[in-house]
């Protein structure tokens, strides 16, 4: 996910920890979003994006228009999000069109969705080679959940040693599911104690790196509002 473009602290992996702004294709952490909102309340100013300062869209039509404009400008983030929307709606052929273009322009997460399309034969012919290619591209690009999935793929094919290596990498990027897989592997004896301990330390370090007083305040504020 990278860092929040405002506070420059790494973003948390949970999708409820940040806000997506389509006006500028930025992911802004809840801490910066809450601070911006409170400033606007205090100053009694119109609500605007905390990064690019564009006013919030007043209608769904306006919001859709902005997103479409970003897609027409070949913004890989916008293309991927448009593809994701079609994916969720079950329009897999349209999803493929947008996701393939986003991946071509370098969007890592688009590769992850493309692997799902090829795996499930959704809008495309089932192709294990292309599924693996897109999984690897997303994993190399730093996507923890895809790295986890790549480990599961190796495990399903009986290559537990390679699966463990993928899960260790994903865990050190903050992936919770990989930690659970490694915990299970340690329990059944195919994950070494030192590797599990190293993964736990790396996972905790990755989680700690995403914390800040501003985000902690935002979490408390959102829980009580």
Short mmCIF file of C-alpha atoms in Angstrom, two decimals:
data_model
loop_
_atom_site.label_atom_id
_atom_site.label_comp_id
_atom_site.label_asym_id
_atom_site.label_seq_id
_atom_site.Cartn_x
_atom_site.Cartn_y
_atom_site.Cartn_z
CA UNK A 1 0.00 0.00 0.00
CA UNK A 2 2.90 2.35 0.65
CA UNK A 3 2.85 5.40 2.91
CA UNK A 4 0.12 7.92 3.63
CA UNK A 5 0.96 10.85 1.32
CA UNK A 6 0.39 13.36 4.12
CA UNK A 7 2.02 11.98 7.29
CA UNK A 8 4.37 9.62 5.39
CA UNK A 9 3.71 6.78 7.88
CA UNK A 10 3.15 3.33 6.29
CA UNK A 11 -0.51 2.53 5.71
CA UNK A 12 -2.13 -0.32 7.65
CA UNK A 13 -3.25 -3.32 5.60
CA UNK A 14 -6.85 -3.21 6.84
CA UNK A 15 -9.14 -1.47 4.34
CA UNK A 16 -10.94 0.29 7.23
CA UNK A 17 -7.69 2.06 8.21
CA UNK A 18 -7.61 4.52 5.33
CA UNK A 19 -9.86 6.46 2.93
CA UNK A 20 -9.66 6.29 -0.86
CA UNK A 21 -9.87 9.65 -2.63
CA UNK A 22 -10.68 9.30 -6.31
CA UNK A 23 -10.16 12.99 -7.02
CA UNK A 24 -6.39 12.45 -6.82
CA UNK A 25 -6.12 8.65 -6.57
CA UNK A 26 -4.64 8.76 -3.08
CA UNK A 27 -5.06 6.55 -0.02
CA UNK A 28 -5.04 8.77 3.10
CA UNK A 29 -4.84 7.25 6.58
CA UNK A 30 -7.68 7.72 9.05
CA UNK A 31 -5.44 9.87 11.23
CA UNK A 32 -4.89 12.50 8.54
CA UNK A 33 -8.50 12.21 7.32
CA UNK A 34 -9.86 12.79 10.84
CA UNK A 35 -7.48 15.70 11.50
CA UNK A 36 -8.55 17.32 8.24
CA UNK A 37 -12.24 16.82 9.04
CA UNK A 38 -11.86 18.35 12.50
CA UNK A 39 -10.00 21.34 11.07
CA UNK A 40 -12.83 21.92 8.61
CA UNK A 41 -15.39 21.71 11.40
CA UNK A 42 -13.46 24.23 13.49
CA UNK A 43 -12.97 26.62 10.57
CA UNK A 44 -16.49 25.98 9.24
CA UNK A 45 -15.13 25.46 5.75
CA UNK A 46 -16.44 23.18 3.00
CA UNK A 47 -15.31 19.55 3.07
CA UNK A 48 -12.35 18.94 0.78
CA UNK A 49 -9.81 16.25 0.02
CA UNK A 50 -6.99 16.38 2.61
CA UNK A 51 -4.39 15.90 -0.13
CA UNK A 52 -5.39 17.79 -3.29
CA UNK A 53 -7.94 20.11 -1.58
CA UNK A 54 -10.63 19.46 -4.18
CA UNK A 55 -14.14 19.86 -2.77
CA UNK A 56 -16.05 16.65 -2.09
CA UNK A 57 -18.39 15.53 -4.86
CA UNK A 58 -21.98 16.60 -4.16
CA UNK A 59 -23.58 13.66 -5.95
CA UNK A 60 -22.89 10.13 -7.15
CA UNK A 61 -22.96 11.41 -10.72
CA UNK A 62 -20.24 13.94 -9.98
CA UNK A 63 -18.15 11.32 -8.20
CA UNK A 64 -18.56 8.87 -11.09
CA UNK A 65 -17.61 11.61 -13.53
CA UNK A 66 -14.38 12.32 -11.68
CA UNK A 67 -13.49 8.64 -11.62
CA UNK A 68 -14.21 8.33 -15.33
CA UNK A 69 -12.01 11.33 -16.04
CA UNK A 70 -9.12 9.70 -14.16
CA UNK A 71 -9.60 6.51 -16.16
CA UNK A 72 -9.55 8.44 -19.43
CA UNK A 73 -6.24 9.95 -18.32
CA UNK A 74 -4.86 6.38 -17.94
CA UNK A 75 -4.43 6.68 -14.18
CA UNK A 76 -3.52 3.08 -13.17
CA UNK A 77 -5.09 3.49 -9.71
CA UNK A 78 -8.40 4.66 -11.18
CA UNK A 79 -8.35 1.93 -13.83
CA UNK A 80 -7.77 -0.73 -11.19
CA UNK A 81 -10.55 0.61 -8.96
CA UNK A 82 -12.94 0.67 -11.92
CA UNK A 83 -11.95 -2.91 -12.69
CA UNK A 84 -12.44 -3.87 -9.06
CA UNK A 85 -15.94 -2.37 -9.10
CA UNK A 86 -16.88 -4.43 -12.15
CA UNK A 87 -15.30 -7.49 -10.50
CA UNK A 88 -17.47 -7.07 -7.40
CA UNK A 89 -20.55 -6.52 -9.59
CA UNK A 90 -19.84 -9.74 -11.48
CA UNK A 91 -19.09 -8.06 -14.82
CA UNK A 92 -15.84 -9.95 -15.28
CA UNK A 93 -15.24 -9.10 -18.93
CA UNK A 94 -15.32 -5.36 -18.21
CA UNK A 95 -13.28 -5.98 -15.08
CA UNK A 96 -10.61 -7.73 -17.16
CA UNK A 97 -10.39 -4.81 -19.59
CA UNK A 98 -9.71 -2.26 -16.87
CA UNK A 99 -7.48 -4.51 -14.76
CA UNK A 100 -5.34 -5.58 -17.70
CA UNK A 101 -4.73 -1.95 -18.62
CA UNK A 102 -3.93 -1.01 -15.02
CA UNK A 103 -1.48 -3.90 -14.73
CA UNK A 104 0.17 -2.88 -17.98
CA UNK A 105 0.66 0.59 -16.49
CA UNK A 106 2.32 -0.88 -13.39
CA UNK A 107 -0.46 -1.25 -10.82
CA UNK A 108 0.51 -4.12 -8.50
CA UNK A 109 -2.93 -4.86 -7.07
CA UNK A 110 -4.40 -5.21 -10.57
CA UNK A 111 -2.18 -8.26 -11.08
CA UNK A 112 -3.73 -9.81 -7.96
CA UNK A 113 -7.26 -9.43 -9.35
CA UNK A 114 -6.17 -10.77 -12.74
CA UNK A 115 -4.84 -13.91 -11.07
CA UNK A 116 -8.30 -14.44 -9.53
CA UNK A 117 -9.96 -14.07 -12.92
CA UNK A 118 -7.68 -16.69 -14.49
CA UNK A 119 -8.00 -19.01 -11.49
CA UNK A 120 -11.79 -18.94 -11.48
CA UNK A 121 -12.29 -18.73 -15.26
CA UNK A 122 -14.15 -15.47 -14.75
CA UNK A 123 -14.54 -13.64 -18.04
CA UNK A 124 -11.42 -15.39 -19.39
CA UNK A 125 -10.32 -18.92 -20.17
CA UNK A 126 -8.78 -20.74 -17.20
CA UNK A 127 -5.02 -20.44 -17.54
CA UNK A 128 -2.80 -21.64 -14.70
CA UNK A 129 0.28 -20.16 -16.35
CA UNK A 130 -1.21 -16.67 -16.49
CA UNK A 131 -2.66 -17.06 -13.01
CA UNK A 132 0.81 -17.84 -11.65
CA UNK A 133 2.39 -15.02 -13.68
CA UNK A 134 0.04 -12.40 -12.21
CA UNK A 135 0.43 -13.83 -8.71
CA UNK A 136 4.20 -13.54 -8.99
CA UNK A 137 4.05 -10.02 -10.42
CA UNK A 138 1.87 -8.85 -7.54
CA UNK A 139 4.04 -10.61 -4.96
CA UNK A 140 7.26 -9.17 -6.40
CA UNK A 141 5.57 -5.77 -6.35
CA UNK A 142 5.17 -6.07 -2.57
CA UNK A 143 1.52 -7.11 -2.14
CA UNK A 144 1.40 -9.16 1.10
CA UNK A 145 -1.94 -10.90 0.48
CA UNK A 146 -0.80 -12.08 -2.94
CA UNK A 147 2.50 -13.27 -1.49
CA UNK A 148 0.39 -15.24 1.01
CA UNK A 149 -1.71 -16.67 -1.83
CA UNK A 150 1.45 -17.66 -3.70
CA UNK A 151 2.52 -19.58 -0.59
CA UNK A 152 -0.84 -21.33 -0.46
CA UNK A 153 -0.46 -22.23 -4.13
CA UNK A 154 2.92 -23.82 -3.41
CA UNK A 155 1.48 -25.65 -0.39
CA UNK A 156 -1.37 -27.08 -2.46
CA UNK A 157 1.22 -28.46 -4.86
CA UNK A 158 3.17 -30.15 -2.07
CA UNK A 159 6.06 -27.68 -1.98
CA UNK A 160 5.86 -26.76 1.69
CA UNK A 161 9.43 -25.46 1.88
CA UNK A 162 8.68 -22.85 -0.79
CA UNK A 163 5.28 -22.10 0.77
CA UNK A 164 6.93 -21.32 4.12
CA UNK A 165 9.38 -18.91 2.46
CA UNK A 166 6.49 -16.98 0.89
CA UNK A 167 4.57 -16.86 4.18
CA UNK A 168 7.62 -15.58 6.05
CA UNK A 169 8.03 -12.74 3.54
CA UNK A 170 4.31 -11.89 3.73
CA UNK A 171 4.31 -12.03 7.54
CA UNK A 172 7.20 -9.58 7.69
CA UNK A 173 5.11 -7.23 5.54
CA UNK A 174 2.36 -7.36 8.17
CA UNK A 175 0.10 -10.11 6.77
CA UNK A 176 -1.92 -11.73 9.57
CA UNK A 177 -3.01 -14.81 7.60
CA UNK A 178 0.60 -15.76 6.91
CA UNK A 179 1.39 -15.63 10.62
CA UNK A 180 -1.48 -18.05 11.23
CA UNK A 181 -0.14 -20.38 8.52
CA UNK A 182 3.32 -20.28 10.07
CA UNK A 183 1.88 -20.90 13.53
CA UNK A 184 0.14 -23.98 12.16
CA UNK A 185 3.34 -25.05 10.40
CA UNK A 186 5.34 -24.70 13.61
CA UNK A 187 2.74 -26.76 15.45
CA UNK A 188 3.02 -29.59 12.92
CA UNK A 189 6.77 -29.41 12.59
CA UNK A 190 7.41 -28.07 9.08
CA UNK A 191 8.32 -24.52 10.21
CA UNK A 192 11.51 -24.15 12.24
CA UNK A 193 11.38 -22.39 15.60
CA UNK A 194 13.91 -19.73 14.56
CA UNK A 195 12.02 -19.00 11.33
CA UNK A 196 8.73 -18.63 13.17
CA UNK A 197 10.33 -16.36 15.77
CA UNK A 198 11.91 -14.22 13.04
CA UNK A 199 8.56 -13.94 11.25
CA UNK A 200 6.80 -12.92 14.47
CA UNK A 201 9.36 -10.18 15.13
CA UNK A 202 9.14 -8.93 11.55
CA UNK A 203 5.32 -8.95 11.63
CA UNK A 204 5.24 -6.96 14.87
CA UNK A 205 7.75 -4.46 13.48
CA UNK A 206 5.61 -3.99 10.35
CA UNK A 207 2.47 -3.44 12.46
CA UNK A 208 4.26 -1.03 14.81
CA UNK A 209 5.53 1.01 11.86
CA UNK A 210 1.94 1.86 10.91
CA UNK A 211 1.08 3.34 14.31
CA UNK A 212 1.07 7.02 15.25
CA UNK A 213 -0.56 9.16 17.98
CA UNK A 214 -2.75 10.80 15.32
CA UNK A 215 -4.04 7.42 14.12
CA UNK A 216 -4.66 6.23 17.67
CA UNK A 217 -6.69 9.37 18.32
CA UNK A 218 -8.67 8.83 15.10
CA UNK A 219 -9.46 5.24 16.08
CA UNK A 220 -10.80 6.36 19.47
CA UNK A 221 -12.70 9.23 17.89
CA UNK A 222 -14.35 6.98 15.29
CA UNK A 223 -15.26 4.41 17.94
CA UNK A 224 -17.16 6.98 19.99
CA UNK A 225 -18.77 8.99 17.19
#
